[in-house]
PDB file of C-alpha atoms in Angstrom:
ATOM      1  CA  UNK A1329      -2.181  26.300 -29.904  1.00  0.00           C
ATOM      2  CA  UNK A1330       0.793  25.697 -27.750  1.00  0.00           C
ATOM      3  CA  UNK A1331       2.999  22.725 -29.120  1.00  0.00           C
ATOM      4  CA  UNK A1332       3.227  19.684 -27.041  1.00  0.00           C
ATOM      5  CA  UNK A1333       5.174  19.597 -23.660  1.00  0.00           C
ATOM      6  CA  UNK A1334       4.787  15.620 -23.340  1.00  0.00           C
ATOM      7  CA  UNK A1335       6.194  12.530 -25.619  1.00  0.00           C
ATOM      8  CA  UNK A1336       4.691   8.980 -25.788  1.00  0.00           C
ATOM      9  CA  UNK A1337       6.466   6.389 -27.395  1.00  0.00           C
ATOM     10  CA  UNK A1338       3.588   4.333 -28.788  1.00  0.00           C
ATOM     11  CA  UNK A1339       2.714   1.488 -30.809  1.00  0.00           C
ATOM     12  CA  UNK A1340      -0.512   1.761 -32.932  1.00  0.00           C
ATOM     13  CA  UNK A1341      -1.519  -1.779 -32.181  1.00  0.00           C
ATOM     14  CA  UNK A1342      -0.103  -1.914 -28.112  1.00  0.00           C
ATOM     15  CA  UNK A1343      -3.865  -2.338 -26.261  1.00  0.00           C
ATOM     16  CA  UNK A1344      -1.455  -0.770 -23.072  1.00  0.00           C
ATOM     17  CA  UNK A1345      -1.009   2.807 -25.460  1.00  0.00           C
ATOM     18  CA  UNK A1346      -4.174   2.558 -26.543  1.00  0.00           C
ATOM     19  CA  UNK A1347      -5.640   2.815 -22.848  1.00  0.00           C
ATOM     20  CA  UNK A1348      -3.126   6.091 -22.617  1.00  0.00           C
ATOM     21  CA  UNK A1349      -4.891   7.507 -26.114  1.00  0.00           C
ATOM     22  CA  UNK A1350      -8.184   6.983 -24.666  1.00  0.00           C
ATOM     23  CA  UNK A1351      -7.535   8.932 -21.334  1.00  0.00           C
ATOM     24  CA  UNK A1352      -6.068  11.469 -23.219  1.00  0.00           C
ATOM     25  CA  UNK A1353      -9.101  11.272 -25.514  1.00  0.00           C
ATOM     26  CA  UNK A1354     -11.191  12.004 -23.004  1.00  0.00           C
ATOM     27  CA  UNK A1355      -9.733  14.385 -20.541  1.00  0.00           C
ATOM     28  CA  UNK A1356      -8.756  16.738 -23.766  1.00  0.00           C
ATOM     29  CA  UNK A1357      -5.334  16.464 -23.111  1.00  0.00           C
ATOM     30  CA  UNK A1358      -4.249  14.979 -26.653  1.00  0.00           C
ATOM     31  CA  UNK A1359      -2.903  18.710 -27.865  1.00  0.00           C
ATOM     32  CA  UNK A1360      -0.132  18.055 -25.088  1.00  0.00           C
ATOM     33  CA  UNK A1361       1.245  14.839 -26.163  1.00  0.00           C
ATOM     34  CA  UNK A1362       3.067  14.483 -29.281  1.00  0.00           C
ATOM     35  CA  UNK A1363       3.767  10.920 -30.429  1.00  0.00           C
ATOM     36  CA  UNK A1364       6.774   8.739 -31.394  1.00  0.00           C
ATOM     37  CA  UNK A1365       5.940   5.617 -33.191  1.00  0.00           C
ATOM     38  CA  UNK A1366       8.221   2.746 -32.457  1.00  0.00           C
ATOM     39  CA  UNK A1367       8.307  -1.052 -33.519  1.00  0.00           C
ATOM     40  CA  UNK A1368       9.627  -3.783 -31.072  1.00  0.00           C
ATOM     41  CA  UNK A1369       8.927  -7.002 -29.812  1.00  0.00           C
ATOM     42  CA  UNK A1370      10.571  -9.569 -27.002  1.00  0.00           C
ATOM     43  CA  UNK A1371      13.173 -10.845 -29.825  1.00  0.00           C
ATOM     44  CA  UNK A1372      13.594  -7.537 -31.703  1.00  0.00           C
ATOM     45  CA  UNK A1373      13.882  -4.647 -29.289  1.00  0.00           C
ATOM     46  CA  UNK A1374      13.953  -0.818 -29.705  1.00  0.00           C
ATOM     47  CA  UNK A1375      16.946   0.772 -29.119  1.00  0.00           C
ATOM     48  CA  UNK A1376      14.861   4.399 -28.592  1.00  0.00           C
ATOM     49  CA  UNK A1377      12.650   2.599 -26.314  1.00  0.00           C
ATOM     50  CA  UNK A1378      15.576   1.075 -24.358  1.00  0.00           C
ATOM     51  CA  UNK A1379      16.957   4.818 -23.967  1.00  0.00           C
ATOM     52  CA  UNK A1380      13.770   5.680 -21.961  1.00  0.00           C
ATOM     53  CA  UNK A1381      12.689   2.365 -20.154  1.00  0.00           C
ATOM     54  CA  UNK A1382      15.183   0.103 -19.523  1.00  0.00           C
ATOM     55  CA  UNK A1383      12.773  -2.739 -19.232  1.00  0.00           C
ATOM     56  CA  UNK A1384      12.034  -1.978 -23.188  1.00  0.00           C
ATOM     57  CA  UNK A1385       8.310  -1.685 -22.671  1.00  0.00           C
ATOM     58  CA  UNK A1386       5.950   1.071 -23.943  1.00  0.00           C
ATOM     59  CA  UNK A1387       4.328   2.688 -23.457  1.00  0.00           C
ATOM     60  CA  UNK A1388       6.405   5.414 -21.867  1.00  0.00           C
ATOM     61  CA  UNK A1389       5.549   8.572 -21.417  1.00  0.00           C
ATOM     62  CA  UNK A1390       8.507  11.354 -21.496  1.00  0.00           C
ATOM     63  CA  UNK A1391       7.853  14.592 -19.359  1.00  0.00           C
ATOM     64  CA  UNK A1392       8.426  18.192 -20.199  1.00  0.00           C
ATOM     65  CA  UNK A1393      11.491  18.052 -17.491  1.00  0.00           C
ATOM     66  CA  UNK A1394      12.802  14.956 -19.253  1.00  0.00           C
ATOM     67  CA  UNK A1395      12.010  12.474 -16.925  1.00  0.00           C
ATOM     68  CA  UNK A1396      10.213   9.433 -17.818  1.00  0.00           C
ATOM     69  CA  UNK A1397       7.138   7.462 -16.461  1.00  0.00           C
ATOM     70  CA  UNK A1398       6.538   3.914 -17.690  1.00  0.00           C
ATOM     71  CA  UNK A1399       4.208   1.197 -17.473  1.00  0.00           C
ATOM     72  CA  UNK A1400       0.217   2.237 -18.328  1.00  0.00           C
ATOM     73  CA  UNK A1401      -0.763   2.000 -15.296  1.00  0.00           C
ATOM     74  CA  UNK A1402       1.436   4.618 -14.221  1.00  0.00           C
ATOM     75  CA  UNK A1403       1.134   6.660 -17.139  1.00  0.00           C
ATOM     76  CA  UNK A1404      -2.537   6.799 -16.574  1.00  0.00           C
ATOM     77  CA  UNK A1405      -2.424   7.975 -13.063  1.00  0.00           C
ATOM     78  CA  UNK A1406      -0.388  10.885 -13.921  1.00  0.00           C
ATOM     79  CA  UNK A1407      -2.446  11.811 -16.851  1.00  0.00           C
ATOM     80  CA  UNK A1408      -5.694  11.490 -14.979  1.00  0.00           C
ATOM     81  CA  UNK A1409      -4.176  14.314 -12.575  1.00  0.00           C
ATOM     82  CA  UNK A1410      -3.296  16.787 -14.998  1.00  0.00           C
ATOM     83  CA  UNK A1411      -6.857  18.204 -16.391  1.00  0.00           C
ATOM     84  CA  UNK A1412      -9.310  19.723 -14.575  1.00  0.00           C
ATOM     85  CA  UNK A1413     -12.220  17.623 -15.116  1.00  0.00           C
ATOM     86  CA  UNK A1414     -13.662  14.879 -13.551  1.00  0.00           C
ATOM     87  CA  UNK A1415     -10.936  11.785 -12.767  1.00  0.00           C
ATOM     88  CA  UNK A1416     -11.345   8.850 -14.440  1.00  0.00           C
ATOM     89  CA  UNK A1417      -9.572   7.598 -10.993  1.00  0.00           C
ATOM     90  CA  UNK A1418     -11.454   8.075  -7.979  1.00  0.00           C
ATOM     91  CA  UNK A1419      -8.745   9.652  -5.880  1.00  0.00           C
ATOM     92  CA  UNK A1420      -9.906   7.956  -2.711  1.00  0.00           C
ATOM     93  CA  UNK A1421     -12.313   5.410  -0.766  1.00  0.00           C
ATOM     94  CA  UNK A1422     -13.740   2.263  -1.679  1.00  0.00           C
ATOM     95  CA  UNK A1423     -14.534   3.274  -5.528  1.00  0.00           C
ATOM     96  CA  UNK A1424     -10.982   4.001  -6.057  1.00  0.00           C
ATOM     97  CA  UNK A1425      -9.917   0.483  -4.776  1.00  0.00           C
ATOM     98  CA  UNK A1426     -12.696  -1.359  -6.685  1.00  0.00           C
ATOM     99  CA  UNK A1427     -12.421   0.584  -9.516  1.00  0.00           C
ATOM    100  CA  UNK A1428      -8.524   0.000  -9.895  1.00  0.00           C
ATOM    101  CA  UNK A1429      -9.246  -3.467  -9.258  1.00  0.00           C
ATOM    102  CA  UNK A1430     -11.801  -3.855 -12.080  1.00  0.00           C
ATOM    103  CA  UNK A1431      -9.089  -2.258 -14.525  1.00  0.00           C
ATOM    104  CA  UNK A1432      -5.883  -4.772 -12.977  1.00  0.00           C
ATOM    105  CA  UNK A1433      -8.324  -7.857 -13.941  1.00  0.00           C
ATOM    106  CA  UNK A1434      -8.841  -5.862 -17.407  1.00  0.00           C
ATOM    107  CA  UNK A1435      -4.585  -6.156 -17.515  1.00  0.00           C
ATOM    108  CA  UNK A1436      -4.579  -9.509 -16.882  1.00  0.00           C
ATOM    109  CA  UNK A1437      -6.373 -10.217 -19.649  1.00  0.00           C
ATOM    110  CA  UNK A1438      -4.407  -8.283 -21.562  1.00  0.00           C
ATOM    111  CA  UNK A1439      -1.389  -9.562 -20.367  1.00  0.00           C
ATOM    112  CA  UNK A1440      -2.826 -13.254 -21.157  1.00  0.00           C
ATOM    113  CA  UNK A1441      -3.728 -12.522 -24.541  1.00  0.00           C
ATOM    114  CA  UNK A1442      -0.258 -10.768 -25.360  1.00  0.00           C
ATOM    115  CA  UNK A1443       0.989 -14.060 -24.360  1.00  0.00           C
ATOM    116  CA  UNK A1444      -0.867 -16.109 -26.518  1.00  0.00           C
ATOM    117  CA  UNK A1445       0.059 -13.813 -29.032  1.00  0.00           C
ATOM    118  CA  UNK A1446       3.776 -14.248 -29.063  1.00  0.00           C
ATOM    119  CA  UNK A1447       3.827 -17.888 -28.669  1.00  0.00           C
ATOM    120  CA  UNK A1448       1.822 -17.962 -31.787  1.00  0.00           C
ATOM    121  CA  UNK A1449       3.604 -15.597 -33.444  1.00  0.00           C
ATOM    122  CA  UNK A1450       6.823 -15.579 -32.210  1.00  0.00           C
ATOM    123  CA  UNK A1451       7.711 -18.854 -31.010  1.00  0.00           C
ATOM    124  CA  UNK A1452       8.765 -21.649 -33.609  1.00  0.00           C
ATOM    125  CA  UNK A1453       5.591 -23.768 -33.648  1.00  0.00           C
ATOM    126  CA  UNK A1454       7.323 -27.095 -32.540  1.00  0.00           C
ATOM    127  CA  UNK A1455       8.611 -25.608 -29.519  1.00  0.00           C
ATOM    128  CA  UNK A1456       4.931 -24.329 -28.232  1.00  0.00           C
ATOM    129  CA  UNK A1457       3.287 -25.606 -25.578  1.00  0.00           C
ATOM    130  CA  UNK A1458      -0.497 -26.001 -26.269  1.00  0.00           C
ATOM    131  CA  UNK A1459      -0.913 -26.607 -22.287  1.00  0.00           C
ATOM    132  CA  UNK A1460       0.425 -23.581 -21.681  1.00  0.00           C
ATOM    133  CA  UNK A1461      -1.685 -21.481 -24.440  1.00  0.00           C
ATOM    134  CA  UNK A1462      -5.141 -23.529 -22.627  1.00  0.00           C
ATOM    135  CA  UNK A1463      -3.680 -21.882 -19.113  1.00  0.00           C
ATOM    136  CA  UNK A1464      -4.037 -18.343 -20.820  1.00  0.00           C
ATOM    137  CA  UNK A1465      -7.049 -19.132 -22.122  1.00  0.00           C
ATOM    138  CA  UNK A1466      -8.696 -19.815 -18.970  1.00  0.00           C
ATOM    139  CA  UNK A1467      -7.331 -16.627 -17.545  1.00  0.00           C
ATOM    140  CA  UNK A1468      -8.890 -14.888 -20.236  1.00  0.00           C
ATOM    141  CA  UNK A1469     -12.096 -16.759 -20.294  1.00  0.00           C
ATOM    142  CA  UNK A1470     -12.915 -16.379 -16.022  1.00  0.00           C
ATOM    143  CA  UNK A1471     -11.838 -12.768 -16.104  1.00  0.00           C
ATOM    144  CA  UNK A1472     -14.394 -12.249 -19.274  1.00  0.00           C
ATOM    145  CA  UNK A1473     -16.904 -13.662 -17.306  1.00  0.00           C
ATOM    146  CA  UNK A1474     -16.199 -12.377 -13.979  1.00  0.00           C
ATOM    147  CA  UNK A1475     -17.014  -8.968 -15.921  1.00  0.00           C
ATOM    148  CA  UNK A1476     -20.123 -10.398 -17.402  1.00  0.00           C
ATOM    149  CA  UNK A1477     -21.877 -11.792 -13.835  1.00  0.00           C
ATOM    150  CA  UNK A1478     -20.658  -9.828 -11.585  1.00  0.00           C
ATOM    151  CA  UNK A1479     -19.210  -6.243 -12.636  1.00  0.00           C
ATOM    152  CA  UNK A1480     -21.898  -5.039 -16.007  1.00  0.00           C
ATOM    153  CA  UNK A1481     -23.726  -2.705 -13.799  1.00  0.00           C
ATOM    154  CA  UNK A1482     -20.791  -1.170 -12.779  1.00  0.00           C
ATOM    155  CA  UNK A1483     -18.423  -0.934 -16.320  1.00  0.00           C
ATOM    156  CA  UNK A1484     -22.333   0.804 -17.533  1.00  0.00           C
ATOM    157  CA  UNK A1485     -22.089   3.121 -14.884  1.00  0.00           C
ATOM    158  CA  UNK A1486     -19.365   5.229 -15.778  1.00  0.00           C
ATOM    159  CA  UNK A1487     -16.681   5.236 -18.541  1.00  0.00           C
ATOM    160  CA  UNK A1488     -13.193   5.434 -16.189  1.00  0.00           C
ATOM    161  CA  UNK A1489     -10.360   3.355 -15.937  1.00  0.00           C
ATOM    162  CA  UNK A1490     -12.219   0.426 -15.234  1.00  0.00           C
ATOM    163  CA  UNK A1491     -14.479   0.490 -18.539  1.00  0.00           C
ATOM    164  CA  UNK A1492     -10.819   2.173 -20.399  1.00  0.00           C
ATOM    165  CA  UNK A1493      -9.265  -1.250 -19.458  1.00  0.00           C
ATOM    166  CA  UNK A1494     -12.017  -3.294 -20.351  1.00  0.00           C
ATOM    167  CA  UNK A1495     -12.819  -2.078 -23.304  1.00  0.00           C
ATOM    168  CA  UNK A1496      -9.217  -1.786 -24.799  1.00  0.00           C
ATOM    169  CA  UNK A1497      -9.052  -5.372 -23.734  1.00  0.00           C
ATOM    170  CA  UNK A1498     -11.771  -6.310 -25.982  1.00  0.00           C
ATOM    171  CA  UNK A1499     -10.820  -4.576 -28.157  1.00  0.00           C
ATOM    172  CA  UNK A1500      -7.157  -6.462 -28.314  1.00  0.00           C
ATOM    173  CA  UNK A1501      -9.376 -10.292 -28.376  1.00  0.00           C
ATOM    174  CA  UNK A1502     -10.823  -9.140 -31.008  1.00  0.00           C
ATOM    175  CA  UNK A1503      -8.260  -8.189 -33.120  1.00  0.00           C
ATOM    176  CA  UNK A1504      -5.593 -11.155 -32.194  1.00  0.00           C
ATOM    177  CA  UNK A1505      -7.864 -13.678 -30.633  1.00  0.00           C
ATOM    178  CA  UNK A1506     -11.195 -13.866 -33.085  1.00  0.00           C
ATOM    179  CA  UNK A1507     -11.696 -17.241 -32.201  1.00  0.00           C
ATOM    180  CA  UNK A1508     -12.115 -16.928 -28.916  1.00  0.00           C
ATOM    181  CA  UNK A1509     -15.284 -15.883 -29.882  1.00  0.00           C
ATOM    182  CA  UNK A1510     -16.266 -14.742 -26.204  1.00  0.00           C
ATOM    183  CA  UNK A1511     -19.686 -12.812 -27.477  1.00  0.00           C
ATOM    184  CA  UNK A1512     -21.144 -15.742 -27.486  1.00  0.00           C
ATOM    185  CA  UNK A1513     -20.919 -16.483 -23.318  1.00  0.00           C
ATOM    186  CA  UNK A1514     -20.822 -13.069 -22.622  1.00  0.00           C
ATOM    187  CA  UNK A1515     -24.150 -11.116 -24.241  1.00  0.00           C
ATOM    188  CA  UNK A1516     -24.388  -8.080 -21.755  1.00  0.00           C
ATOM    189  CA  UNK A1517     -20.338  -7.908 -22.289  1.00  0.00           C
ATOM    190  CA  UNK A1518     -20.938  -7.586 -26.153  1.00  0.00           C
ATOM    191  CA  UNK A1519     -24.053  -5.337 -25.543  1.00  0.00           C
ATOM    192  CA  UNK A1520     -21.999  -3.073 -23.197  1.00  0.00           C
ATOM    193  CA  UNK A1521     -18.552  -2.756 -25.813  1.00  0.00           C
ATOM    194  CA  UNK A1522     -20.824  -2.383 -29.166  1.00  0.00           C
ATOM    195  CA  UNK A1523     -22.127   0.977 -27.512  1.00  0.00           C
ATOM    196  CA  UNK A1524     -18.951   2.161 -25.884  1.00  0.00           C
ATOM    197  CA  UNK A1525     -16.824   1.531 -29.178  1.00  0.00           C
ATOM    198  CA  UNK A1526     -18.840   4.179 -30.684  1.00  0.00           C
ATOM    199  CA  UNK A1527     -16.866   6.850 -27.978  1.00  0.00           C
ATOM    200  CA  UNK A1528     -14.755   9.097 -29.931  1.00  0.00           C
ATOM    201  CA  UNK A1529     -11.947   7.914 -28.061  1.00  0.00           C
ATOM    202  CA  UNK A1530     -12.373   4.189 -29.211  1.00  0.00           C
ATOM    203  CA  UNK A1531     -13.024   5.275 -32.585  1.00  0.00           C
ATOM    204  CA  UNK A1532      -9.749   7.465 -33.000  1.00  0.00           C
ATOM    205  CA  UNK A1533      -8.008   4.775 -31.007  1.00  0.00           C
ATOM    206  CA  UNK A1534      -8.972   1.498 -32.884  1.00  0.00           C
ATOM    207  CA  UNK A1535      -5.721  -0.161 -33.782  1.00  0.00           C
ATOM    208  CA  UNK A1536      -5.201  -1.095 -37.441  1.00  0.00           C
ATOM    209  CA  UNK A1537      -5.892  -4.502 -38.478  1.00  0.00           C
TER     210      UNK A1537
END
């Protein structure tokens, strides 16, 4: 076994690495990536992680030849090019589009909820703003259902980037967001994630509590 030519810096509880573990999951590829664990948030940043991405994000993703790709989105399209299966990105027409588009409204969800999570966590509670926090909420709530009426079908088709995203997503409400509760308006989006969290991937990949 050849040692690994690739470095993430990673967070086990980042829903944005996770979607990276899951592609790698899934294309094989997890032999090539060795990982660096690193802790940050907005008020307590990593100095490693600042070395590599000067926005202070992760995941990043450092390359044999040094260089560095950041942002998940990125990551993922690189990844998704390097095995020899089939791509988890369509690499062209109207699938690739809707596809990406399905896993961008999976970010935004993300991206809401990560929200909510700092100004719960992080901000000193008489300085939040519980208009604000209702704003993410609907974000969260619209996209959720969005998926539910209008997208099922296709997340059950396939598991690519578009079910990757969703799924991590889900996973992330669950874990920092229980009271949402968002089974309850969304049955066919609860059907669909309790039989794709059984997937190897989402196993190995489930962050810890």
């Amino acid at each position: 076994m050849s040692s690994p030519s690739m470095t993430l810096l990673y967070s086990a509880t980042s829903p944005f690495v996770r979607k990276v573990l899951v592609l790698l999951h899934e294309t094989g590829q997890l032999d090539r990536v060795a990982l660096q664990e690193v802790q940050l948030t907005p008020t307590a940043p990593s100095a490693t992680v600042n070395a590599q991405n000067p926005a202070g994000k992760i995941p990043a993703l450092r390359l044999a030849d040094g260089n560095v790709l950041v942002d998940s989105r990125v990551i993922l399209e690189y990844l998704d090019q390097q095995h020899v299966g089939e791509p988890l990105i369509p690499p062209g027409g109207s699938a690739r589009w809707r596809r990406l588009s399905l896993a961008a409204l999976a970010d935004a969800i993300l991206d809401a909820a990560v929200l909510m999570r700092y100004e719960a966590v992080l901000r000193p509670a008489d300085k939040r703003w519980p208009e604000w926090l209702d704003g993410q909420r609907a974000k969260i709530e619209q996209s959720l259902l969005h998926f539910e009426r209008e997208a099922i079908a296709e997340l059950s088709s396939r598991f690519d980037i578009a079910a990757i995203g969703v799924a991590c997503a889900l996973g992330y409400l669950d874990l920092r967001q229980p009271e949402l509760a968002w089974r309850q308006r969304c049955p066919q989006l609860a059907a669909w994630y309790a039989e794709v969290s059984q997937r190897p991937s989402l196993q190995a990949s489930t962050p810890p509590a």
